[in-house]
mmCIF file of C-alpha atoms in Angstrom:
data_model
loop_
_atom_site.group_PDB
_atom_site.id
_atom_site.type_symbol
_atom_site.label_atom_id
_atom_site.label_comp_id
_atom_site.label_asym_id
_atom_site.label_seq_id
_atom_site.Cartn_x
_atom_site.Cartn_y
_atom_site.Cartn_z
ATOM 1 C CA UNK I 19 -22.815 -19.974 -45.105
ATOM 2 C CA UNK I 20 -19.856 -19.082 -42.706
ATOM 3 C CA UNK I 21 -16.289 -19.989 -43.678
ATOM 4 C CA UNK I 22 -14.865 -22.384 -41.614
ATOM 5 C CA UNK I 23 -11.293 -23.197 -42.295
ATOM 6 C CA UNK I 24 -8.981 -25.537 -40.553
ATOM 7 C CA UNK I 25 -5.083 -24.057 -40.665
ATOM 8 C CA UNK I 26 -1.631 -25.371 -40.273
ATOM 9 C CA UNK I 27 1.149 -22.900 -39.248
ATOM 10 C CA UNK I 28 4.368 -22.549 -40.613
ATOM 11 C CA UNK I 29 6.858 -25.445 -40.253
ATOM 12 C CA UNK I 30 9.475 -24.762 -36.988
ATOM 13 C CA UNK I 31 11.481 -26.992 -35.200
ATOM 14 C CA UNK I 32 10.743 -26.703 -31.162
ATOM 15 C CA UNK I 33 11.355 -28.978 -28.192
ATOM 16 C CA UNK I 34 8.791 -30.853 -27.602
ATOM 17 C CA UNK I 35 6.555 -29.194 -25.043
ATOM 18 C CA UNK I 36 5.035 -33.046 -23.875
ATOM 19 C CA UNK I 37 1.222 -33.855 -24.330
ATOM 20 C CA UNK I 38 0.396 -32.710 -21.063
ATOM 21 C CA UNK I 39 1.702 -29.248 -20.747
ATOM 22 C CA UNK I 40 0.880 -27.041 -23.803
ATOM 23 C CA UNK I 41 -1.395 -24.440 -21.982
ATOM 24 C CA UNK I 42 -0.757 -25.177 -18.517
ATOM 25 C CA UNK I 43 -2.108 -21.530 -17.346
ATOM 26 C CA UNK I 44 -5.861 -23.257 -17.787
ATOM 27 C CA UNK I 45 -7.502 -24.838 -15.642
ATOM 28 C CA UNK I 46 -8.833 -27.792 -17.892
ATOM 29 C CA UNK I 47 -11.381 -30.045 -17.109
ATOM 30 C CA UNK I 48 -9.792 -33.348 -18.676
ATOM 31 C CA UNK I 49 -10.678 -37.108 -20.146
ATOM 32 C CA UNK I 50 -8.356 -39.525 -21.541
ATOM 33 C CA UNK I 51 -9.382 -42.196 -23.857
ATOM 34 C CA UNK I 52 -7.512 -44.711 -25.158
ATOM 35 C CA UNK I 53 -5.349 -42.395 -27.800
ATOM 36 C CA UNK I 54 -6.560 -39.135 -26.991
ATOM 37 C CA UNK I 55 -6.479 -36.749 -24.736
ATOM 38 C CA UNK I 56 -9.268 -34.110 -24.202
ATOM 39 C CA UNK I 57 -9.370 -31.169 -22.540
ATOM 40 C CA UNK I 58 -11.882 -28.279 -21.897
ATOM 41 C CA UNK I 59 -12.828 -24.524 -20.592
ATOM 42 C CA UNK I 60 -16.753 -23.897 -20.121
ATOM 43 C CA UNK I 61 -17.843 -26.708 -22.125
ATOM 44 C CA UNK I 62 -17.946 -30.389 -22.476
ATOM 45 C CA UNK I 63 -15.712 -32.427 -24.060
ATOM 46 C CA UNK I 64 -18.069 -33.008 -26.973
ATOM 47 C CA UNK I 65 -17.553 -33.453 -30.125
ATOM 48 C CA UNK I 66 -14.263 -35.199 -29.637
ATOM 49 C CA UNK I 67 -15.500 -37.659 -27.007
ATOM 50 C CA UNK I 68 -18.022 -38.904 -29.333
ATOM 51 C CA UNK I 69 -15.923 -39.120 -32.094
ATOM 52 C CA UNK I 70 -12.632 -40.145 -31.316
ATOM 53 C CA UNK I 71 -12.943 -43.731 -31.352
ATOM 54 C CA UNK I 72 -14.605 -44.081 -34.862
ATOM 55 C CA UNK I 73 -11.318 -41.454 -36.122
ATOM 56 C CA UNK I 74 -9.187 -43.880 -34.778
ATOM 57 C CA UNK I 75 -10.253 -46.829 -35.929
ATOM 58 C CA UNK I 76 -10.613 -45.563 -39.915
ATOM 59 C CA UNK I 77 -6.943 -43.618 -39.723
ATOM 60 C CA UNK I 78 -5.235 -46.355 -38.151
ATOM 61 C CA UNK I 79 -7.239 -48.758 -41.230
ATOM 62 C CA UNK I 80 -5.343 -46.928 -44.044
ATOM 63 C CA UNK I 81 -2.378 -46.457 -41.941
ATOM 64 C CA UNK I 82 -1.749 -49.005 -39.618
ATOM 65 C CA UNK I 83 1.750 -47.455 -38.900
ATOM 66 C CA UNK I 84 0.275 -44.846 -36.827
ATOM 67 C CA UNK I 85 -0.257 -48.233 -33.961
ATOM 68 C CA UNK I 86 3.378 -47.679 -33.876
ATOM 69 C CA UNK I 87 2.807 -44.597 -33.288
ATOM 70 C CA UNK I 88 0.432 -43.899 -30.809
ATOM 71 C CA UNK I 89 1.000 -47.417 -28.705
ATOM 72 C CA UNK I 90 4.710 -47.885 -28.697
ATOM 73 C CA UNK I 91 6.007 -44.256 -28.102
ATOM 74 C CA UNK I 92 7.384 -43.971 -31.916
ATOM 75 C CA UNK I 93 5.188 -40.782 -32.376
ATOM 76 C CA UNK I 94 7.795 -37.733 -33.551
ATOM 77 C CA UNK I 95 7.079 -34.519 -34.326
ATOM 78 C CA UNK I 96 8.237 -33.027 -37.989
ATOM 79 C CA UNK I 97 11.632 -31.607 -36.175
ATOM 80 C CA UNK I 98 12.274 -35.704 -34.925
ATOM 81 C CA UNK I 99 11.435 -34.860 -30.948
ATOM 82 C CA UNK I 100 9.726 -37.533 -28.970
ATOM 83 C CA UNK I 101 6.119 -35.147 -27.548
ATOM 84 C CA UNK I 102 4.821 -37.938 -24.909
ATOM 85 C CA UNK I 103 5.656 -38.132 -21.119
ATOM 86 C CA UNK I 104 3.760 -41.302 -20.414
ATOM 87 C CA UNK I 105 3.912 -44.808 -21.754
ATOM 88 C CA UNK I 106 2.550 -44.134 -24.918
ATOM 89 C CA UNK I 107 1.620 -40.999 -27.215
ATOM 90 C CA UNK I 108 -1.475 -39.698 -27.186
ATOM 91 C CA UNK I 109 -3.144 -36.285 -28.958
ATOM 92 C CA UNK I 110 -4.945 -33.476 -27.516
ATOM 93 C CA UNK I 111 -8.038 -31.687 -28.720
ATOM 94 C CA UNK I 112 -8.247 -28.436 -26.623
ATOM 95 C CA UNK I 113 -12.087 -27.256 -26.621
ATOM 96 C CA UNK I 114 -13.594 -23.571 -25.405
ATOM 97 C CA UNK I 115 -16.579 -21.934 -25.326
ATOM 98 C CA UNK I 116 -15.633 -18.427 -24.806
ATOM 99 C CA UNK I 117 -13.432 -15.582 -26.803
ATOM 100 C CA UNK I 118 -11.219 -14.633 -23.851
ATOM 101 C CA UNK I 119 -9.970 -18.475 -23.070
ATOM 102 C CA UNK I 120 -9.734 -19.035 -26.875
ATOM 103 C CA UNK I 121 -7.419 -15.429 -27.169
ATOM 104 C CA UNK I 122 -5.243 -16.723 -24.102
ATOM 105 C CA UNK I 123 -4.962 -19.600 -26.055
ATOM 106 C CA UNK I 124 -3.900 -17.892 -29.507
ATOM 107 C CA UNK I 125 -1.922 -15.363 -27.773
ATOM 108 C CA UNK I 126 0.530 -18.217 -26.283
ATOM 109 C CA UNK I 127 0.476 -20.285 -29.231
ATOM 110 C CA UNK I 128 1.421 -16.773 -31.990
ATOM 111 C CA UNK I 129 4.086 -15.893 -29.022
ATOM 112 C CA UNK I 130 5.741 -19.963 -29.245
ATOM 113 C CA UNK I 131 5.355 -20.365 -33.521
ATOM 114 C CA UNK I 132 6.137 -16.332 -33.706
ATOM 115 C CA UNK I 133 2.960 -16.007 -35.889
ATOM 116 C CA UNK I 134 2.410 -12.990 -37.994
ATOM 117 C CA UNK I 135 0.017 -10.476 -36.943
ATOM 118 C CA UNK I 136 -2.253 -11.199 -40.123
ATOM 119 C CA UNK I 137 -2.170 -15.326 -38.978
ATOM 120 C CA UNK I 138 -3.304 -14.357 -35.697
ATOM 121 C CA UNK I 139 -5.936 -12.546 -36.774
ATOM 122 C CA UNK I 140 -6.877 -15.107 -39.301
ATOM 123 C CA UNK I 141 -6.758 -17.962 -36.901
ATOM 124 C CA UNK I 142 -9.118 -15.655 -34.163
ATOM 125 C CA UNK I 143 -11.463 -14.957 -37.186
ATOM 126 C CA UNK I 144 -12.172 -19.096 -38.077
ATOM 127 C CA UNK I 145 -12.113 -19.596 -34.263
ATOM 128 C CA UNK I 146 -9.932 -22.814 -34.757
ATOM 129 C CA UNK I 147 -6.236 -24.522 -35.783
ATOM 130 C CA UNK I 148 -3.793 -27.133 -35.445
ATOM 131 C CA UNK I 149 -0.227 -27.435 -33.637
ATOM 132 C CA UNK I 150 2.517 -27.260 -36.571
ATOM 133 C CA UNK I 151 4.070 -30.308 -34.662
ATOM 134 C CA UNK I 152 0.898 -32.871 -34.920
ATOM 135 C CA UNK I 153 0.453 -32.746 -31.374
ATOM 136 C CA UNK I 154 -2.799 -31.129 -30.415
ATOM 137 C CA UNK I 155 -6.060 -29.348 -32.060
ATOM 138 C CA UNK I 156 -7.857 -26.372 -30.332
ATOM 139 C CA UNK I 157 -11.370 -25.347 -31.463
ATOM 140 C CA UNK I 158 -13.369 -22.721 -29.850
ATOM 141 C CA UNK I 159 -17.324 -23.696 -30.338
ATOM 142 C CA UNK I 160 -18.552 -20.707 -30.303
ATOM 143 C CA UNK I 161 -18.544 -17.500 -32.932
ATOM 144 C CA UNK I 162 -15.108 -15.821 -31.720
ATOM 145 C CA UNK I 163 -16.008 -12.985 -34.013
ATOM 146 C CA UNK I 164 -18.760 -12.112 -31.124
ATOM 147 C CA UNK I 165 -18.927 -9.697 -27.986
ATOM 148 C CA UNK I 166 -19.167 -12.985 -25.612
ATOM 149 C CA UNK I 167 -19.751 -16.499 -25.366
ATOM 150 C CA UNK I 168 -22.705 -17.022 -27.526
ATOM 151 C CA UNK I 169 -23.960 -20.184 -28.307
ATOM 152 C CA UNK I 170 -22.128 -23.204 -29.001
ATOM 153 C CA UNK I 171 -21.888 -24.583 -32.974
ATOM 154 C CA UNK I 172 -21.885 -27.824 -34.008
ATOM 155 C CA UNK I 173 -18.253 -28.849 -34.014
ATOM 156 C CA UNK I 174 -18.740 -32.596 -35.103
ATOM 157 C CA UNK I 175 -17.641 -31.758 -38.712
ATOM 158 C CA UNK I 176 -14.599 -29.951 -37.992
ATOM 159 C CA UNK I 177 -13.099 -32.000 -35.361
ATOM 160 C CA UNK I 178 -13.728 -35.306 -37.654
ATOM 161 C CA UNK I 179 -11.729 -33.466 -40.614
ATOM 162 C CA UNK I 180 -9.363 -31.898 -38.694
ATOM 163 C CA UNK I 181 -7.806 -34.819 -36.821
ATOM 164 C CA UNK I 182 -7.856 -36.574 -39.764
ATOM 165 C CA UNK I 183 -5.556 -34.087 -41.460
ATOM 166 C CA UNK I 184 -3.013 -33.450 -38.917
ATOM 167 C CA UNK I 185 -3.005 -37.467 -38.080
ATOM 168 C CA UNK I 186 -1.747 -38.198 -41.784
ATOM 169 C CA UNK I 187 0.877 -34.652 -41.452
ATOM 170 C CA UNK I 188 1.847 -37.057 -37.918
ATOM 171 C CA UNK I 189 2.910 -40.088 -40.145
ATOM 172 C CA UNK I 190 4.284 -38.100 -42.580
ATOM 173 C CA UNK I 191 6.243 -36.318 -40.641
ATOM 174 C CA UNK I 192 5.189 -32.811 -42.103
ATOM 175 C CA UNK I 193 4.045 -29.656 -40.717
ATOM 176 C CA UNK I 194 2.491 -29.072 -43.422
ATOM 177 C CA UNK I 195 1.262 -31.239 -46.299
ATOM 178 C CA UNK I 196 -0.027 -30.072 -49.713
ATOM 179 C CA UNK I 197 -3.698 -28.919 -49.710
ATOM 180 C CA UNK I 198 -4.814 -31.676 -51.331
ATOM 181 C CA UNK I 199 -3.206 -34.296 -49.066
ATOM 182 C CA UNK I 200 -4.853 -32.903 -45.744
ATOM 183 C CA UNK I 201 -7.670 -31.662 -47.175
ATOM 184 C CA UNK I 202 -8.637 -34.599 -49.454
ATOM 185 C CA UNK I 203 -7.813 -36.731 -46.377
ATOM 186 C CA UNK I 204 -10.154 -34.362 -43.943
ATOM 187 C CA UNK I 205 -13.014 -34.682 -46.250
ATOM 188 C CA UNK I 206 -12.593 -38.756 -47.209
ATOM 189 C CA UNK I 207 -12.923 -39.068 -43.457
ATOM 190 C CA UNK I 208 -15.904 -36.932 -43.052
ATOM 191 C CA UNK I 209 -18.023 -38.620 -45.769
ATOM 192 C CA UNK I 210 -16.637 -42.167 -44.238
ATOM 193 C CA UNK I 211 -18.035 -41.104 -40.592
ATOM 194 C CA UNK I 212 -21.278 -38.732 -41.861
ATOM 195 C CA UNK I 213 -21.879 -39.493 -45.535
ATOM 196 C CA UNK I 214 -21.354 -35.644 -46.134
ATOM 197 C CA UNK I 215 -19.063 -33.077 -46.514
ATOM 198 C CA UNK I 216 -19.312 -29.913 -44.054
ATOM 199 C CA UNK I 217 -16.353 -28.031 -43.355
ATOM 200 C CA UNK I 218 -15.974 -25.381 -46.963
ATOM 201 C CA UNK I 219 -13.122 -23.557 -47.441
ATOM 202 C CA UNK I 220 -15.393 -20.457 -49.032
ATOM 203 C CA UNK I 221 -19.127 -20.203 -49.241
ATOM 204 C CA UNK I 222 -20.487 -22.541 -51.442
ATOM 205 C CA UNK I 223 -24.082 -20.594 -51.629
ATOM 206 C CA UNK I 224 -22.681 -17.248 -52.599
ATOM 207 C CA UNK I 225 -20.787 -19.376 -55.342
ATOM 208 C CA UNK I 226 -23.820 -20.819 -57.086
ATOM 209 C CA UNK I 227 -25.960 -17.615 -56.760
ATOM 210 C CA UNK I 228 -22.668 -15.736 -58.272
ATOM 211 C CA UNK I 229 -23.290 -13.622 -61.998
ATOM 212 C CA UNK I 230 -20.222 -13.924 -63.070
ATOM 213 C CA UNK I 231 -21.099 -17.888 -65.181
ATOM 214 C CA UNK I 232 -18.824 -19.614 -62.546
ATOM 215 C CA UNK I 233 -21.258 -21.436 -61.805
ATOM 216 C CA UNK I 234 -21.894 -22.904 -65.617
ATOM 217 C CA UNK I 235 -19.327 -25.008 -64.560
ATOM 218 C CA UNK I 236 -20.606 -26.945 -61.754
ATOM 219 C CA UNK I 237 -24.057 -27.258 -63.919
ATOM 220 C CA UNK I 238 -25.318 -31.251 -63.034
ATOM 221 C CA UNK I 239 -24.590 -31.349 -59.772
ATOM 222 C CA UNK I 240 -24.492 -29.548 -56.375
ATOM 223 C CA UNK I 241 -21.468 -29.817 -53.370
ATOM 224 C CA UNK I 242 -23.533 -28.920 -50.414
ATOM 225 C CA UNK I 243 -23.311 -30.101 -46.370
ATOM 226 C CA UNK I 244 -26.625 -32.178 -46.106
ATOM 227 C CA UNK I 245 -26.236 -34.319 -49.456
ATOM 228 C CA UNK I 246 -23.341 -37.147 -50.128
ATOM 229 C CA UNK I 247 -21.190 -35.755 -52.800
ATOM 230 C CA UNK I 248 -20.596 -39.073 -54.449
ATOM 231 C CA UNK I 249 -23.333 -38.597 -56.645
ATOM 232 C CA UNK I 250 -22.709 -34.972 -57.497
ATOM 233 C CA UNK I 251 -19.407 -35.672 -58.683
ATOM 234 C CA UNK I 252 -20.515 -38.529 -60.225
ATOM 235 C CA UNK I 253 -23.258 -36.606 -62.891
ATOM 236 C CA UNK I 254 -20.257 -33.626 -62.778
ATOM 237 C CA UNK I 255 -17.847 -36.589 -64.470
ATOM 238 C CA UNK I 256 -20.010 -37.857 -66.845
ATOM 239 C CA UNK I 257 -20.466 -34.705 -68.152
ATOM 240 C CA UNK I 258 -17.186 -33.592 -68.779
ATOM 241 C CA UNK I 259 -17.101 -31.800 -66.356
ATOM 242 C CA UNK I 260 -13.952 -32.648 -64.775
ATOM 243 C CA UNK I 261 -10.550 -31.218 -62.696
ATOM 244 C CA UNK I 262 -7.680 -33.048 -63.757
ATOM 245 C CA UNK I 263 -5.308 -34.782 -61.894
ATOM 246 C CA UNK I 264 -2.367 -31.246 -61.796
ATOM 247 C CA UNK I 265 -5.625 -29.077 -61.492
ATOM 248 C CA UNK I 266 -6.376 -31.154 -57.911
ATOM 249 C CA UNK I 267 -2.643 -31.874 -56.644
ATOM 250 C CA UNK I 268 -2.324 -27.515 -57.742
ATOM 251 C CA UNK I 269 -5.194 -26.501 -55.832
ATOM 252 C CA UNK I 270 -4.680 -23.570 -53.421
ATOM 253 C CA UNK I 271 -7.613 -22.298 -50.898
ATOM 254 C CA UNK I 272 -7.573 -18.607 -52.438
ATOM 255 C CA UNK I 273 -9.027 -19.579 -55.390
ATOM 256 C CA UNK I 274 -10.832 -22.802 -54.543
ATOM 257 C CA UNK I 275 -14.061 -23.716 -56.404
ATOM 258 C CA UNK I 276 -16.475 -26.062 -55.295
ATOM 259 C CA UNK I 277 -15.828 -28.374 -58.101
ATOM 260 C CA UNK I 278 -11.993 -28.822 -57.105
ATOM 261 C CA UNK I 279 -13.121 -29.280 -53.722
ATOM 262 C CA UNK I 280 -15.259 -32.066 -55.014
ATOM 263 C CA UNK I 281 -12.349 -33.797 -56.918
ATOM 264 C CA UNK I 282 -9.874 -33.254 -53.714
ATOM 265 C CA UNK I 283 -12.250 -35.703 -52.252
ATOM 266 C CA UNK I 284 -12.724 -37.837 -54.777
ATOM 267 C CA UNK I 285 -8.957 -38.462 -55.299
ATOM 268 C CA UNK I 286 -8.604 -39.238 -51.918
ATOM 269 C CA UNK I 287 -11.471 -41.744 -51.929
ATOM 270 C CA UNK I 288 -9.765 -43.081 -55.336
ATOM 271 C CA UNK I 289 -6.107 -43.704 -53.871
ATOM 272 C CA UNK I 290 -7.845 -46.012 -51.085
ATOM 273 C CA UNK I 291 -10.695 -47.336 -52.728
ATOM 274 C CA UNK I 292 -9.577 -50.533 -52.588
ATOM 275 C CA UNK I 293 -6.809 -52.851 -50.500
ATOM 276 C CA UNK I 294 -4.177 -53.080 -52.736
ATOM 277 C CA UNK I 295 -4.509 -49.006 -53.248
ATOM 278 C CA UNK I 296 -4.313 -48.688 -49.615
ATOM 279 C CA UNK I 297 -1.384 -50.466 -49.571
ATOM 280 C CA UNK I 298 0.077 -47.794 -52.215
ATOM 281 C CA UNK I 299 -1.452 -44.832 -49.996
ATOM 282 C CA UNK I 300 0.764 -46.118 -46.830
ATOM 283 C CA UNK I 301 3.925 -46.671 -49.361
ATOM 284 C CA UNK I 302 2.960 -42.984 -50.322
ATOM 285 C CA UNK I 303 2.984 -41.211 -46.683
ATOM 286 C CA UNK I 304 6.275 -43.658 -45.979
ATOM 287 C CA UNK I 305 8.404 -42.442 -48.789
ATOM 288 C CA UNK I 306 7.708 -38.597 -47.379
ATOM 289 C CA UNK I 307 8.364 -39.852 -43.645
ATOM 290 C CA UNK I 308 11.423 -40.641 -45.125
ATOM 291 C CA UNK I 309 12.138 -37.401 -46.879
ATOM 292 C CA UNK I 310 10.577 -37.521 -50.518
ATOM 293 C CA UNK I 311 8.601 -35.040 -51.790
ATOM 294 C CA UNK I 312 4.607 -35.401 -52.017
ATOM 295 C CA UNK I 313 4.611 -34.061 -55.584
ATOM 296 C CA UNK I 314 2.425 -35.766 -58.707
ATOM 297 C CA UNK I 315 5.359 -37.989 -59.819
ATOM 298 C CA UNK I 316 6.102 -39.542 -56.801
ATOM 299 C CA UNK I 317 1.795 -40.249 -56.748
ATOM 300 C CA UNK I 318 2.420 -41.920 -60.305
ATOM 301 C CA UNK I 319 5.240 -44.085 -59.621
ATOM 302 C CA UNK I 320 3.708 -45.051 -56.310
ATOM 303 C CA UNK I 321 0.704 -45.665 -58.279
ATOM 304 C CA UNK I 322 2.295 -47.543 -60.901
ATOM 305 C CA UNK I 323 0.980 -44.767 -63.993
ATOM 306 C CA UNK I 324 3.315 -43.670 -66.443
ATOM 307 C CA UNK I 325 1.288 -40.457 -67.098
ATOM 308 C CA UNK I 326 -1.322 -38.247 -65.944
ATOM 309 C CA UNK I 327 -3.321 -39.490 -68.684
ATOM 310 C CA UNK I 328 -3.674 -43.116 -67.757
ATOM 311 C CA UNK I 329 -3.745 -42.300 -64.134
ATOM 312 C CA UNK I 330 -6.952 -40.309 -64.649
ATOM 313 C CA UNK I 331 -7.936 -42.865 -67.429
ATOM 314 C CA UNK I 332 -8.776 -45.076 -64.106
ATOM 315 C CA UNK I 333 -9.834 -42.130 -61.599
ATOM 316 C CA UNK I 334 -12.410 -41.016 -63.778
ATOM 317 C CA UNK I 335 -13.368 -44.502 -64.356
ATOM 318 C CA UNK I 336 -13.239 -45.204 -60.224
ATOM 319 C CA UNK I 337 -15.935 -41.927 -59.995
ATOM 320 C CA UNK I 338 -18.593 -42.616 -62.657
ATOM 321 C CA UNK I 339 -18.561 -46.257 -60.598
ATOM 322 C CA UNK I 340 -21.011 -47.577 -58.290
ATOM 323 C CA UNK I 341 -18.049 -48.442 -56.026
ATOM 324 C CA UNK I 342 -17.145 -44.329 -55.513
ATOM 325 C CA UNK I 343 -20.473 -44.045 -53.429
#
C-alpha cells in the first residue's frame, strides 16, 4: 500500500499573493464554481469538480462561520492578510498530471516558504501539499516518483481530506493545527462523503503482517480503505482496546499506528456527533481564531469535562453506540 500523506509547511507570514496569481508561469486550464477555484496542466479538473460542492456543504454545516468567510471577503490568512481580488474569497486546488509541471510547481513554492531541502524532497516523494496560508491545494495525479507521466491515480480520497483539513486551519487561523485536529477532521469528512477511510499516513498492510506482536493490539478489528471503520473501532472499544484521550490529542505521524489513526477519527466524529457538540466544535476553532491554544484543556472546558476521565467516560460510550456508525 503506498504512503500517501497530505503536509502543511511551516508557519510564515507573506503578503498575500491573491487567489488568482500563485503560479502564474502555467498555462492553466481553469473552472470556477461557486467557492472554488480549479485549475489544471494535462488533466481534467477531476476530482475536485466532482467533489467540491458536497465539501462545501458538510464544512460550512459544522462551521457556518466559514459563509463569512468565503461570501463576504472575511477570509484571512494565519499572518491577518486579505488573499482575494474579486468580490468574494474563493480556494484553489491546482491539479497535474506530469513530474516536470508538478517540480515547477514545488520549485516556486520551496523558493517562496524557503523549504528545506529534506521538505522538498518529501513533498516531491507524496506527490502532493497544502499552502501554509489556507489558500490553495496542489496534487499531482500521477506517481511523481516515476520517469514520466504515468497513469493517473484516483485522487477522490485525498482531495476530500485535504480540503477539509486546511478549510478548518482557514477558520482557525493556523498554519498549522495539531495532527489530530486536521487529520481527525480530513478523515470525519472522508467517511461522511465515502463511508471509508483512504488516505494512511504509513502502510497499514505491512503493519498487520508485521512480527514484531504490534499487531496483538489491533486484534478484533481491521482499519482498511474499502470497509467503514465505525465498526472496527467499535469491536476495538469493547475490547479494551482503546487510545485514550492524551494518547489521540499526542499523536505524531512518525510513530502512528493504525489504531490511533482509528481513534483520531473517532474523536472527531465524537466532538460533532450531535448539534449541541457542534455548537462546542465551532466555540472550539473560535477561541484559537482568537489566539488560544488547541491543547486538551481548552477541549475539556469547551466540552464542559472536568477530566480526561469523564470526558472519555462519554467518548467511549459515543463509539460502542449505534449512533458512531
Amino acid at each position: 500500500m503506498k504512503i500517501i500523506l497530505p503536509l502543511l509547511s511551516s508557519a510564515l507570514t507573506l503578503s498575500a499573493l491573491g487567489q488568482t496569481d500563485h503560479f502564474p508561469d502555467i498555462k492553466w486550464k481553469e473552472k470556477e464554481t461557486d467557492h472554488f477555484i480549479l485549475r489544471s496542466y494535462s488533466t481534467n479538473h477531476d476530482p475536485a469538480r466532482k467533489y467540491a460542492k458536497r465539501v462545501w456543504k458538510e464544512m460550512s454545516e459544522i462551521l457556518p462561520v466559514i459563509v463569512e468567510d468565503f461570501e463576504k471577503k472575511g477570509f484571512r490568512t494565519p499572518g491577518g492578510d486579505d488573499a482575494s481580488k474579486g468580490e468574494q474569497y474563493k480556494y484553489t486546488v491546482y491539479l497535474m498530471a506530469d513530474n516536470e509541471t508538478f517540480g515547477s510547481v514545488v520549485q516556486t513554492d520551496e523558493q517562496r516558504n524557503g523549504w528545506s531541502k529534506d521538505r522538498t524532497n518529501l513533498v516531491t516523494k507524496v506527490g502532493n501539499y497544502r499552502d501554509p496560508q489556507n489558500r490553495y491545494l496542489v496534487i499531482c495525479k500521477t506517481d511523481t516518483q516515476g520517469s514520466g507521466g504515468g497513469n493517473e491515480k484516483d485522487k477522490s480520497a485525498l482531495f476530500v481530506h485535504a480540503t477539509g483539513a486546511q478549510f478548518l486551519s482557514g477558520q482557525a487561523r493556523k498554519s498549522q493545527l495539531p495532527f489530530w485536529m486536521s487529520s481527525g477532521m480530513g478523515y470525519y469528512l472522508e467517511h461522511v462523503i465515502f463511508k471509508s477511510c483512504r488516505v494512511h499516513y504509513l502502510d497499514f498492510e505491512k503493519y498487520y503482517e508485521s512480527e514484531d506482536g504490534q499487531a496483538e493490539t489491533v486484534t478484533g478489528g481491521t482499519l482498511d480503505a474499502q470497509s467503514p471503520w465505525p465498526s472496527a473501532i467499535r469491536k476495538l472499544s469493547k475490547k479494551d482496546k482503546r487510545v485514550s484521550l492524551e494518547g489521540v490529542m499526542n499523536a505524531k505521524i512518525i510513530n502512528l499506528s493504525p489504531i490511533q489513526t482509528g481513534y483520531i477519527f473517532a474523536l472527531t466524529h465524537f466532538l460533532a456527533s450531535d448539534e449541541e457538540r457542534v455548537v462546542k466544535y465551532q466555540a472550539f476553532v473560535a477561541a484559537l481564531r482568537d489566539g488560544a491554544t488547541p491543547d486538551k484543556e481548552l477541549l475539556l472546558e469547551t466540552y464542559g469535562y472536568a477530566s480526561d476521565a469523564d470526558f472519555e467516560k462519554d467518548w467511549y460510550e459515543f463509539i460502542e453506540s449505534s449512533k458512531f456508525k
